[in-house]
PDB file of C-alpha atoms and ligand atoms in Angstrom:
ATOM      1  CA  MET A  20     103.402  95.702  77.239  1.00  0.00           C
ATOM      2  CA  THR A  21     104.089  99.356  76.828  1.00  0.00           C
ATOM      3  CA  SER A  22     102.807 102.002  79.187  1.00  0.00           C
ATOM      4  CA  SER A  23     100.614 104.701  77.715  1.00  0.00           C
ATOM      5  CA  THR A  24      98.370 107.283  79.264  1.00  0.00           C
ATOM      6  CA  SER A  25      94.757 106.764  80.123  1.00  0.00           C
ATOM      7  CA  PRO A  26      92.675 109.526  81.677  1.00  0.00           C
ATOM      8  CA  PHE A  27      92.117 109.155  85.396  1.00  0.00           C
ATOM      9  CA  LYS A  28      88.420 108.891  86.029  1.00  0.00           C
ATOM     10  CA  SER A  29      87.530 110.111  89.516  1.00  0.00           C
ATOM     11  CA  ASN A  30      83.813 109.348  89.142  1.00  0.00           C
ATOM     12  CA  GLN A  31      84.827 105.757  88.411  1.00  0.00           C
ATOM     13  CA  LYS A  32      86.934 105.755  91.595  1.00  0.00           C
ATOM     14  CA  ASN A  33      83.978 106.995  93.673  1.00  0.00           C
ATOM     15  CA  LYS A  34      81.687 104.422  92.160  1.00  0.00           C
ATOM     16  CA  HIS A  35      84.016 101.542  93.035  1.00  0.00           C
ATOM     17  CA  ALA A  36      84.811 102.935  96.467  1.00  0.00           C
ATOM     18  CA  ALA A  37      81.100 102.584  97.289  1.00  0.00           C
ATOM     19  CA  ARG A  38      81.249  98.802  96.820  1.00  0.00           C
ATOM     20  CA  ARG A  39      84.475  97.507  98.233  1.00  0.00           C
ATOM     21  CA  LEU A  40      85.426  94.325  96.411  1.00  0.00           C
ATOM     22  CA  VAL A  41      88.194  91.792  96.846  1.00  0.00           C
ATOM     23  CA  ILE A  42      89.871  91.336  93.441  1.00  0.00           C
ATOM     24  CA  THR A  43      92.493  88.664  92.778  1.00  0.00           C
ATOM     25  CA  ILE A  44      95.017  88.524  89.940  1.00  0.00           C
ATOM     26  CA  ASP A  45      97.031  85.329  89.523  1.00  0.00           C
ATOM     27  CA  GLY A  46      99.494  84.363  86.834  1.00  0.00           C
ATOM     28  CA  PRO A  47     103.126  83.519  86.068  1.00  0.00           C
ATOM     29  CA  GLY A  48     106.097  85.894  86.354  1.00  0.00           C
ATOM     30  CA  GLY A  49     106.408  88.516  83.626  1.00  0.00           C
ATOM     31  CA  ALA A  50     102.701  88.472  82.699  1.00  0.00           C
ATOM     32  CA  GLY A  51     102.430  92.073  83.951  1.00  0.00           C
ATOM     33  CA  LYS A  52     100.558  91.373  87.206  1.00  0.00           C
ATOM     34  CA  THR A  53     102.459  93.834  89.385  1.00  0.00           C
ATOM     35  CA  THR A  54     102.165  96.850  87.104  1.00  0.00           C
ATOM     36  CA  VAL A  55      98.578  96.142  86.145  1.00  0.00           C
ATOM     37  CA  SER A  56      97.476  95.442  89.743  1.00  0.00           C
ATOM     38  CA  ARG A  57      99.012  98.663  90.990  1.00  0.00           C
ATOM     39  CA  ILE A  58      97.278 100.764  88.323  1.00  0.00           C
ATOM     40  CA  LEU A  59      93.978  98.907  88.696  1.00  0.00           C
ATOM     41  CA  ALA A  60      94.013  99.518  92.475  1.00  0.00           C
ATOM     42  CA  GLU A  61      94.852 103.179  91.884  1.00  0.00           C
ATOM     43  CA  ARG A  62      91.989 103.570  89.425  1.00  0.00           C
ATOM     44  CA  LEU A  63      89.544 101.954  91.850  1.00  0.00           C
ATOM     45  CA  GLY A  64      90.822 103.759  94.952  1.00  0.00           C
ATOM     46  CA  TYR A  65      91.684 100.350  96.444  1.00  0.00           C
ATOM     47  CA  GLN A  66      94.677  98.991  98.334  1.00  0.00           C
ATOM     48  CA  TYR A  67      97.150  96.887  96.411  1.00  0.00           C
ATOM     49  CA  VAL A  68      98.986  93.847  97.813  1.00  0.00           C
ATOM     50  CA  ASP A  69     101.879  92.239  95.931  1.00  0.00           C
ATOM     51  CA  THR A  70     101.984  88.826  97.641  1.00  0.00           C
ATOM     52  CA  GLY A  71     105.083  87.759  95.672  1.00  0.00           C
ATOM     53  CA  ALA A  72     106.902  90.518  97.612  1.00  0.00           C
ATOM     54  CA  LEU A  73     105.911  88.753 100.851  1.00  0.00           C
ATOM     55  CA  TYR A  74     107.449  85.450  99.650  1.00  0.00           C
ATOM     56  CA  ARG A  75     110.495  87.434  98.608  1.00  0.00           C
ATOM     57  CA  GLY A  76     110.549  89.009 102.099  1.00  0.00           C
ATOM     58  CA  VAL A  77     110.693  85.566 103.713  1.00  0.00           C
ATOM     59  CA  ALA A  78     113.502  84.634 101.279  1.00  0.00           C
ATOM     60  CA  VAL A  79     115.515  87.742 102.259  1.00  0.00           C
ATOM     61  CA  ALA A  80     115.112  86.866 105.955  1.00  0.00           C
ATOM     62  CA  ALA A  81     116.087  83.214 105.288  1.00  0.00           C
ATOM     63  CA  ARG A  82     119.208  84.292 103.413  1.00  0.00           C
ATOM     64  CA  SER A  83     120.220  86.735 106.168  1.00  0.00           C
ATOM     65  CA  ALA A  84     119.756  83.972 108.752  1.00  0.00           C
ATOM     66  CA  GLY A  85     121.927  81.640 106.635  1.00  0.00           C
ATOM     67  CA  LEU A  86     119.121  79.054 106.443  1.00  0.00           C
ATOM     68  CA  ASN A  87     119.127  76.164 104.021  1.00  0.00           C
ATOM     69  CA  ARG A  88     116.070  76.312 101.710  1.00  0.00           C
ATOM     70  CA  ASP A  89     115.056  72.800 102.842  1.00  0.00           C
ATOM     71  CA  ASP A  90     115.315  73.500 106.566  1.00  0.00           C
ATOM     72  CA  GLU A  91     111.589  73.473 107.347  1.00  0.00           C
ATOM     73  CA  ALA A  92     112.064  73.702 111.132  1.00  0.00           C
ATOM     74  CA  GLY A  93     114.365  76.682 110.669  1.00  0.00           C
ATOM     75  CA  LEU A  94     111.934  78.351 108.257  1.00  0.00           C
ATOM     76  CA  GLY A  95     109.097  77.777 110.745  1.00  0.00           C
ATOM     77  CA  ALA A  96     111.065  79.430 113.570  1.00  0.00           C
ATOM     78  CA  LEU A  97     112.016  82.264 111.214  1.00  0.00           C
ATOM     79  CA  CYS A  98     108.357  82.909 110.298  1.00  0.00           C
ATOM     80  CA  ASP A  99     107.326  82.833 113.969  1.00  0.00           C
ATOM     81  CA  ASN A 100     109.557  85.852 114.549  1.00  0.00           C
ATOM     82  CA  LEU A 101     109.006  87.679 111.283  1.00  0.00           C
ATOM     83  CA  ASP A 102     106.987  90.866 111.049  1.00  0.00           C
ATOM     84  CA  LEU A 103     106.431  91.693 107.352  1.00  0.00           C
ATOM     85  CA  ARG A 104     104.415  94.771 106.506  1.00  0.00           C
ATOM     86  CA  PHE A 105     103.891  97.218 103.670  1.00  0.00           C
ATOM     87  CA  ILE A 106     104.322 100.857 104.622  1.00  0.00           C
ATOM     88  CA  ASN A 107     103.551 103.821 102.421  1.00  0.00           C
ATOM     89  CA  ASN A 108     106.123 106.524 103.133  1.00  0.00           C
ATOM     90  CA  GLU A 109     107.817 109.376 101.260  1.00  0.00           C
ATOM     91  CA  LYS A 110     109.615 106.784  99.087  1.00  0.00           C
ATOM     92  CA  GLY A 111     106.325 105.120  98.060  1.00  0.00           C
ATOM     93  CA  LEU A 112     105.066 101.669  98.979  1.00  0.00           C
ATOM     94  CA  ARG A 113     107.843  99.863 100.848  1.00  0.00           C
ATOM     95  CA  LEU A 114     108.225  96.394 102.369  1.00  0.00           C
ATOM     96  CA  PHE A 115     109.519  96.259 105.939  1.00  0.00           C
ATOM     97  CA  SER A 116     110.869  93.152 107.652  1.00  0.00           C
ATOM     98  CA  ASN A 117     111.167  93.463 111.437  1.00  0.00           C
ATOM     99  CA  CYS A 118     111.388  97.263 111.050  1.00  0.00           C
ATOM    100  CA  SER A 119     114.047  97.235 108.251  1.00  0.00           C
ATOM    101  CA  ASP A 120     113.156  98.484 104.782  1.00  0.00           C
ATOM    102  CA  ILE A 121     114.032  95.524 102.510  1.00  0.00           C
ATOM    103  CA  THR A 122     112.395  96.847  99.327  1.00  0.00           C
ATOM    104  CA  GLY A 123     115.776  97.251  97.594  1.00  0.00           C
ATOM    105  CA  LEU A 124     116.736  93.605  98.229  1.00  0.00           C
ATOM    106  CA  ILE A 125     113.697  91.640  97.114  1.00  0.00           C
ATOM    107  CA  ARG A 126     114.211  91.781  93.295  1.00  0.00           C
ATOM    108  CA  ASP A 127     117.718  90.355  93.424  1.00  0.00           C
ATOM    109  CA  PRO A 128     117.826  87.306  91.031  1.00  0.00           C
ATOM    110  CA  GLU A 129     119.122  85.040  93.822  1.00  0.00           C
ATOM    111  CA  ILE A 130     116.169  86.064  96.015  1.00  0.00           C
ATOM    112  CA  THR A 131     113.806  85.475  93.079  1.00  0.00           C
ATOM    113  CA  MET A 132     114.860  81.815  92.844  1.00  0.00           C
ATOM    114  CA  LEU A 133     114.973  81.368  96.639  1.00  0.00           C
ATOM    115  CA  ALA A 134     111.443  82.806  96.979  1.00  0.00           C
ATOM    116  CA  SER A 135     110.185  80.250  94.451  1.00  0.00           C
ATOM    117  CA  ALA A 136     111.905  77.397  96.362  1.00  0.00           C
ATOM    118  CA  ILE A 137     110.696  78.369  99.842  1.00  0.00           C
ATOM    119  CA  SER A 138     107.180  79.105  98.552  1.00  0.00           C
ATOM    120  CA  ALA A 139     106.727  75.322  98.172  1.00  0.00           C
ATOM    121  CA  LYS A 140     107.208  74.852 101.947  1.00  0.00           C
ATOM    122  CA  PRO A 141     104.002  74.372 103.969  1.00  0.00           C
ATOM    123  CA  VAL A 142     105.290  76.409 106.966  1.00  0.00           C
ATOM    124  CA  VAL A 143     105.930  79.414 104.760  1.00  0.00           C
ATOM    125  CA  ARG A 144     102.572  79.182 102.931  1.00  0.00           C
ATOM    126  CA  LYS A 145     100.703  78.793 106.240  1.00  0.00           C
ATOM    127  CA  PHE A 146     102.419  81.855 107.699  1.00  0.00           C
ATOM    128  CA  LEU A 147     101.626  83.997 104.648  1.00  0.00           C
ATOM    129  CA  LEU A 148      98.070  82.673 104.283  1.00  0.00           C
ATOM    130  CA  VAL A 149      97.207  84.104 107.704  1.00  0.00           C
ATOM    131  CA  LEU A 150      98.987  87.382 106.972  1.00  0.00           C
ATOM    132  CA  GLN A 151      97.306  87.812 103.549  1.00  0.00           C
ATOM    133  CA  ARG A 152      93.830  87.178 104.936  1.00  0.00           C
ATOM    134  CA  TYR A 153      94.526  89.676 107.710  1.00  0.00           C
ATOM    135  CA  MET A 154      95.478  92.238 105.054  1.00  0.00           C
ATOM    136  CA  ALA A 155      92.048  91.777 103.419  1.00  0.00           C
ATOM    137  CA  LYS A 156      90.102  92.774 106.519  1.00  0.00           C
ATOM    138  CA  GLU A 157      89.628  96.253 105.094  1.00  0.00           C
ATOM    139  CA  LYS A 158      87.905  95.425 101.825  1.00  0.00           C
ATOM    140  CA  GLY A 159      88.585  97.239  98.592  1.00  0.00           C
ATOM    141  CA  VAL A 160      91.800  95.380  97.802  1.00  0.00           C
ATOM    142  CA  VAL A 161      93.587  94.039  94.734  1.00  0.00           C
ATOM    143  CA  PHE A 162      95.733  90.991  95.606  1.00  0.00           C
ATOM    144  CA  GLU A 163      98.181  89.638  93.062  1.00  0.00           C
ATOM    145  CA  GLY A 164     100.094  86.366  93.236  1.00  0.00           C
ATOM    146  CA  ARG A 165      99.863  82.685  92.317  1.00  0.00           C
ATOM    147  CA  ASP A 166      97.123  81.247  94.559  1.00  0.00           C
ATOM    148  CA  MET A 167      95.028  84.278  95.421  1.00  0.00           C
ATOM    149  CA  GLY A 168      91.857  83.064  93.699  1.00  0.00           C
ATOM    150  CA  THR A 169      92.415  79.335  94.283  1.00  0.00           C
ATOM    151  CA  VAL A 170      93.463  79.131  97.956  1.00  0.00           C
ATOM    152  CA  VAL A 171      93.720  82.439  99.801  1.00  0.00           C
ATOM    153  CA  PHE A 172      90.497  84.107  98.617  1.00  0.00           C
ATOM    154  CA  PRO A 173      88.388  81.433  96.880  1.00  0.00           C
ATOM    155  CA  ALA A 174      85.316  83.599  97.529  1.00  0.00           C
ATOM    156  CA  ALA A 175      86.849  86.760  95.993  1.00  0.00           C
ATOM    157  CA  ASP A 176      84.377  88.990  94.137  1.00  0.00           C
ATOM    158  CA  VAL A 177      86.373  89.143  90.885  1.00  0.00           C
ATOM    159  CA  LYS A 178      89.193  86.781  89.906  1.00  0.00           C
ATOM    160  CA  PHE A 179      91.591  87.243  87.003  1.00  0.00           C
ATOM    161  CA  PHE A 180      94.224  84.938  85.522  1.00  0.00           C
ATOM    162  CA  LEU A 181      96.778  86.983  83.602  1.00  0.00           C
ATOM    163  CA  ASN A 182      99.159  85.229  81.220  1.00  0.00           C
ATOM    164  CA  ALA A 183     101.415  85.936  78.215  1.00  0.00           C
ATOM    165  CA  SER A 184     103.678  83.855  75.989  1.00  0.00           C
ATOM    166  CA  GLN A 185     106.902  82.709  77.632  1.00  0.00           C
ATOM    167  CA  ARG A 186     109.045  84.663  75.152  1.00  0.00           C
ATOM    168  CA  VAL A 187     107.217  87.935  75.787  1.00  0.00           C
ATOM    169  CA  ARG A 188     107.339  87.419  79.543  1.00  0.00           C
ATOM    170  CA  ALA A 189     111.103  86.793  79.338  1.00  0.00           C
ATOM    171  CA  LEU A 190     111.600  89.916  77.205  1.00  0.00           C
ATOM    172  CA  ARG A 191     109.684  92.046  79.716  1.00  0.00           C
ATOM    173  CA  ARG A 192     111.632  90.606  82.672  1.00  0.00           C
ATOM    174  CA  HIS A 193     114.901  91.135  80.816  1.00  0.00           C
ATOM    175  CA  ARG A 194     114.017  94.768  80.173  1.00  0.00           C
ATOM    176  CA  GLU A 195     113.303  95.276  83.883  1.00  0.00           C
ATOM    177  CA  LEU A 196     116.452  93.486  85.083  1.00  0.00           C
ATOM    178  CA  ASP A 197     118.928  94.438  82.400  1.00  0.00           C
ATOM    179  CA  ARG A 198     119.889  97.821  83.766  1.00  0.00           C
ATOM    180  CA  LYS A 199     120.469  96.433  87.252  1.00  0.00           C
ATOM    181  CA  THR A 200     122.051  93.031  86.631  1.00  0.00           C
ATOM    182  CA  GLY A 201     123.228  92.833  83.033  1.00  0.00           C
ATOM    183  CA  GLN A 202     121.702  89.317  82.729  1.00  0.00           C
ATOM    184  CA  THR A 203     121.354  87.861  79.239  1.00  0.00           C
ATOM    185  CA  ILE A 204     117.906  87.195  77.770  1.00  0.00           C
ATOM    186  CA  GLY A 205     118.772  83.454  77.656  1.00  0.00           C
ATOM    187  CA  LYS A 206     119.479  83.360  81.401  1.00  0.00           C
ATOM    188  CA  VAL A 207     116.317  85.339  82.194  1.00  0.00           C
ATOM    189  CA  GLU A 208     114.197  82.973  80.069  1.00  0.00           C
ATOM    190  CA  ARG A 209     115.758  79.856  81.645  1.00  0.00           C
ATOM    191  CA  ASP A 210     115.138  81.202  85.182  1.00  0.00           C
ATOM    192  CA  LEU A 211     111.567  82.121  84.271  1.00  0.00           C
ATOM    193  CA  GLN A 212     110.936  78.630  82.905  1.00  0.00           C
ATOM    194  CA  ARG A 213     112.397  76.981  86.012  1.00  0.00           C
ATOM    195  CA  ARG A 214     110.248  79.178  88.202  1.00  0.00           C
ATOM    196  CA  ASP A 215     107.117  78.428  86.153  1.00  0.00           C
ATOM    197  CA  GLU A 216     107.845  74.714  86.630  1.00  0.00           C
ATOM    198  CA  ASN A 217     108.442  75.079  90.396  1.00  0.00           C
ATOM    199  CA  ASP A 218     105.377  77.265  90.902  1.00  0.00           C
ATOM    200  CA  SER A 219     103.028  75.157  88.747  1.00  0.00           C
ATOM    201  CA  ASN A 220     104.094  71.679  89.839  1.00  0.00           C
ATOM    202  CA  ARG A 221     104.412  72.026  93.601  1.00  0.00           C
ATOM    203  CA  PRO A 222     101.831  69.965  95.496  1.00  0.00           C
ATOM    204  CA  LEU A 223     100.719  72.871  97.668  1.00  0.00           C
ATOM    205  CA  ALA A 224      98.804  75.807  96.129  1.00  0.00           C
ATOM    206  CA  PRO A 225     100.261  75.405  92.619  1.00  0.00           C
ATOM    207  CA  LEU A 226      99.879  78.180  90.092  1.00  0.00           C
ATOM    208  CA  LYS A 227      96.687  77.501  88.127  1.00  0.00           C
ATOM    209  CA  PRO A 228      93.614  79.465  87.120  1.00  0.00           C
ATOM    210  CA  ALA A 229      90.956  79.692  89.844  1.00  0.00           C
ATOM    211  CA  GLU A 230      87.484  78.363  89.191  1.00  0.00           C
ATOM    212  CA  GLY A 231      85.416  81.159  87.717  1.00  0.00           C
ATOM    213  CA  SER A 232      88.457  83.288  86.884  1.00  0.00           C
ATOM    214  CA  ILE A 233      88.533  85.610  83.884  1.00  0.00           C
ATOM    215  CA  HIS A 234      91.499  84.749  81.642  1.00  0.00           C
ATOM    216  CA  ILE A 235      93.449  87.563  80.001  1.00  0.00           C
ATOM    217  CA  ASP A 236      96.379  87.052  77.631  1.00  0.00           C
ATOM    218  CA  SER A 237      98.571  90.162  77.725  1.00  0.00           C
ATOM    219  CA  THR A 238     100.975  89.027  74.949  1.00  0.00           C
ATOM    220  CA  HIS A 239      99.677  91.626  72.497  1.00  0.00           C
ATOM    221  CA  LEU A 240      98.088  94.104  74.922  1.00  0.00           C
ATOM    222  CA  SER A 241      99.433  97.341  76.410  1.00  0.00           C
ATOM    223  CA  ILE A 242      99.369  97.869  80.183  1.00  0.00           C
ATOM    224  CA  MET A 243      96.406 100.230  79.890  1.00  0.00           C
ATOM    225  CA  GLY A 244      94.721  97.802  77.490  1.00  0.00           C
ATOM    226  CA  VAL A 245      94.813  95.135  80.222  1.00  0.00           C
ATOM    227  CA  VAL A 246      93.689  97.586  82.933  1.00  0.00           C
ATOM    228  CA  ASP A 247      90.752  98.817  80.851  1.00  0.00           C
ATOM    229  CA  LEU A 248      89.716  95.244  80.055  1.00  0.00           C
ATOM    230  CA  MET A 249      89.823  94.389  83.766  1.00  0.00           C
ATOM    231  CA  LEU A 250      87.831  97.497  84.673  1.00  0.00           C
ATOM    232  CA  SER A 251      85.159  96.531  82.171  1.00  0.00           C
ATOM    233  CA  HIS A 252      84.786  93.186  83.996  1.00  0.00           C
ATOM    234  CA  VAL A 253      84.923  94.772  87.471  1.00  0.00           C
ATOM    235  CA  ASP A 254      82.127  97.136  86.446  1.00  0.00           C
ATOM    236  CA  LYS A 255      79.777  94.176  86.090  1.00  0.00           C
ATOM    237  CA  PHE A 256      80.166  93.456  89.810  1.00  0.00           C
ATOM    238  CA  ILE A 257      79.411  96.982  91.020  1.00  0.00           C
TER     239      ILE A 257
HETATM  240  O1   DC B  28     105.243  87.315  91.810  1.00  0.00           O
HETATM  241  P1   DC B  28     106.724  87.150  92.184  1.00  0.00           P
HETATM  242  O2   DC B  28     107.560  86.770  91.024  1.00  0.00           O
HETATM  243  O3   DC B  28     107.269  88.349  92.904  1.00  0.00           O
HETATM  244  O4   DC B  28     106.740  85.932  93.242  1.00  0.00           O
HETATM  245  C1   DC B  28     107.946  85.404  93.780  1.00  0.00           C
HETATM  246  C2   DC B  28     107.732  83.919  94.111  1.00  0.00           C
HETATM  247  O5   DC B  28     106.804  83.794  95.185  1.00  0.00           O
HETATM  248  C3   DC B  28     107.167  83.083  92.974  1.00  0.00           C
HETATM  249  O6   DC B  28     108.164  82.371  92.298  1.00  0.00           O
HETATM  250  C4   DC B  28     106.212  82.133  93.624  1.00  0.00           C
HETATM  251  C5   DC B  28     105.951  82.687  94.975  1.00  0.00           C
HETATM  252  N1   DC B  28     104.559  83.113  95.165  1.00  0.00           N
HETATM  253  C6   DC B  28     103.663  82.149  95.554  1.00  0.00           C
HETATM  254  O7   DC B  28     104.002  80.982  95.663  1.00  0.00           O
HETATM  255  N2   DC B  28     102.386  82.512  95.841  1.00  0.00           N
HETATM  256  C7   DC B  28     101.986  83.786  95.707  1.00  0.00           C
HETATM  257  N3   DC B  28     100.737  84.102  96.012  1.00  0.00           N
HETATM  258  C8   DC B  28     102.899  84.777  95.272  1.00  0.00           C
HETATM  259  C9   DC B  28     104.181  84.401  94.982  1.00  0.00           C
END
């Protein structure tokens, strides 16, 4: 997806602000969820919550504590003492873990794979389920992740499932990571495939479209094309 400009419509923002919806966007890595969710929330005047960042936050804390990914008791104790929160400051939207800004650490490829592994653990999902629902108490929110419409907010007002072909998702991820890590496209695609398998086949809250979700394939769409399509659906619920 390429980014292009779309005029900001303030009357649209006011209209949506009047009816504060909970919107969920689920889908695999590289489908464009993060970018699209952020712009959609901006256009609606809503809050935006990247729940993958929360799983990544737990992974960063687990790595710092030297925990084994299968140590469920250790992960449980870690979560009991973990305060994850998003804070908007002069640097933008940042993720804090027990008062430390960990935003710069969460996209590390090692953390990406660790987040996928620990996200299959019931203690971790339970901890983040409570936190995510707490974050929805002020309505007017766009939540993006894997199980937003299926498990965390089954009664959400509007649910989307965003997908794209594996090749295009790998190309997008590679473009994002390349400058920072120098990873080859082959490695990026293999990691993406492994993560898709982990996330879709785990017994607990696997990645799958929610009942009643609107499916969008972003393979041949621009970012703004996806956002505009989503807005046209959201409009039906206002
Ligand atoms: O969206 P992401 O790539 O930043 O997510 C990182 C990992 O977190 C992903 O591999 C699966 C997990 N995750 C999850 O299990 N449930 C969510 N709602 C969000 C992410």
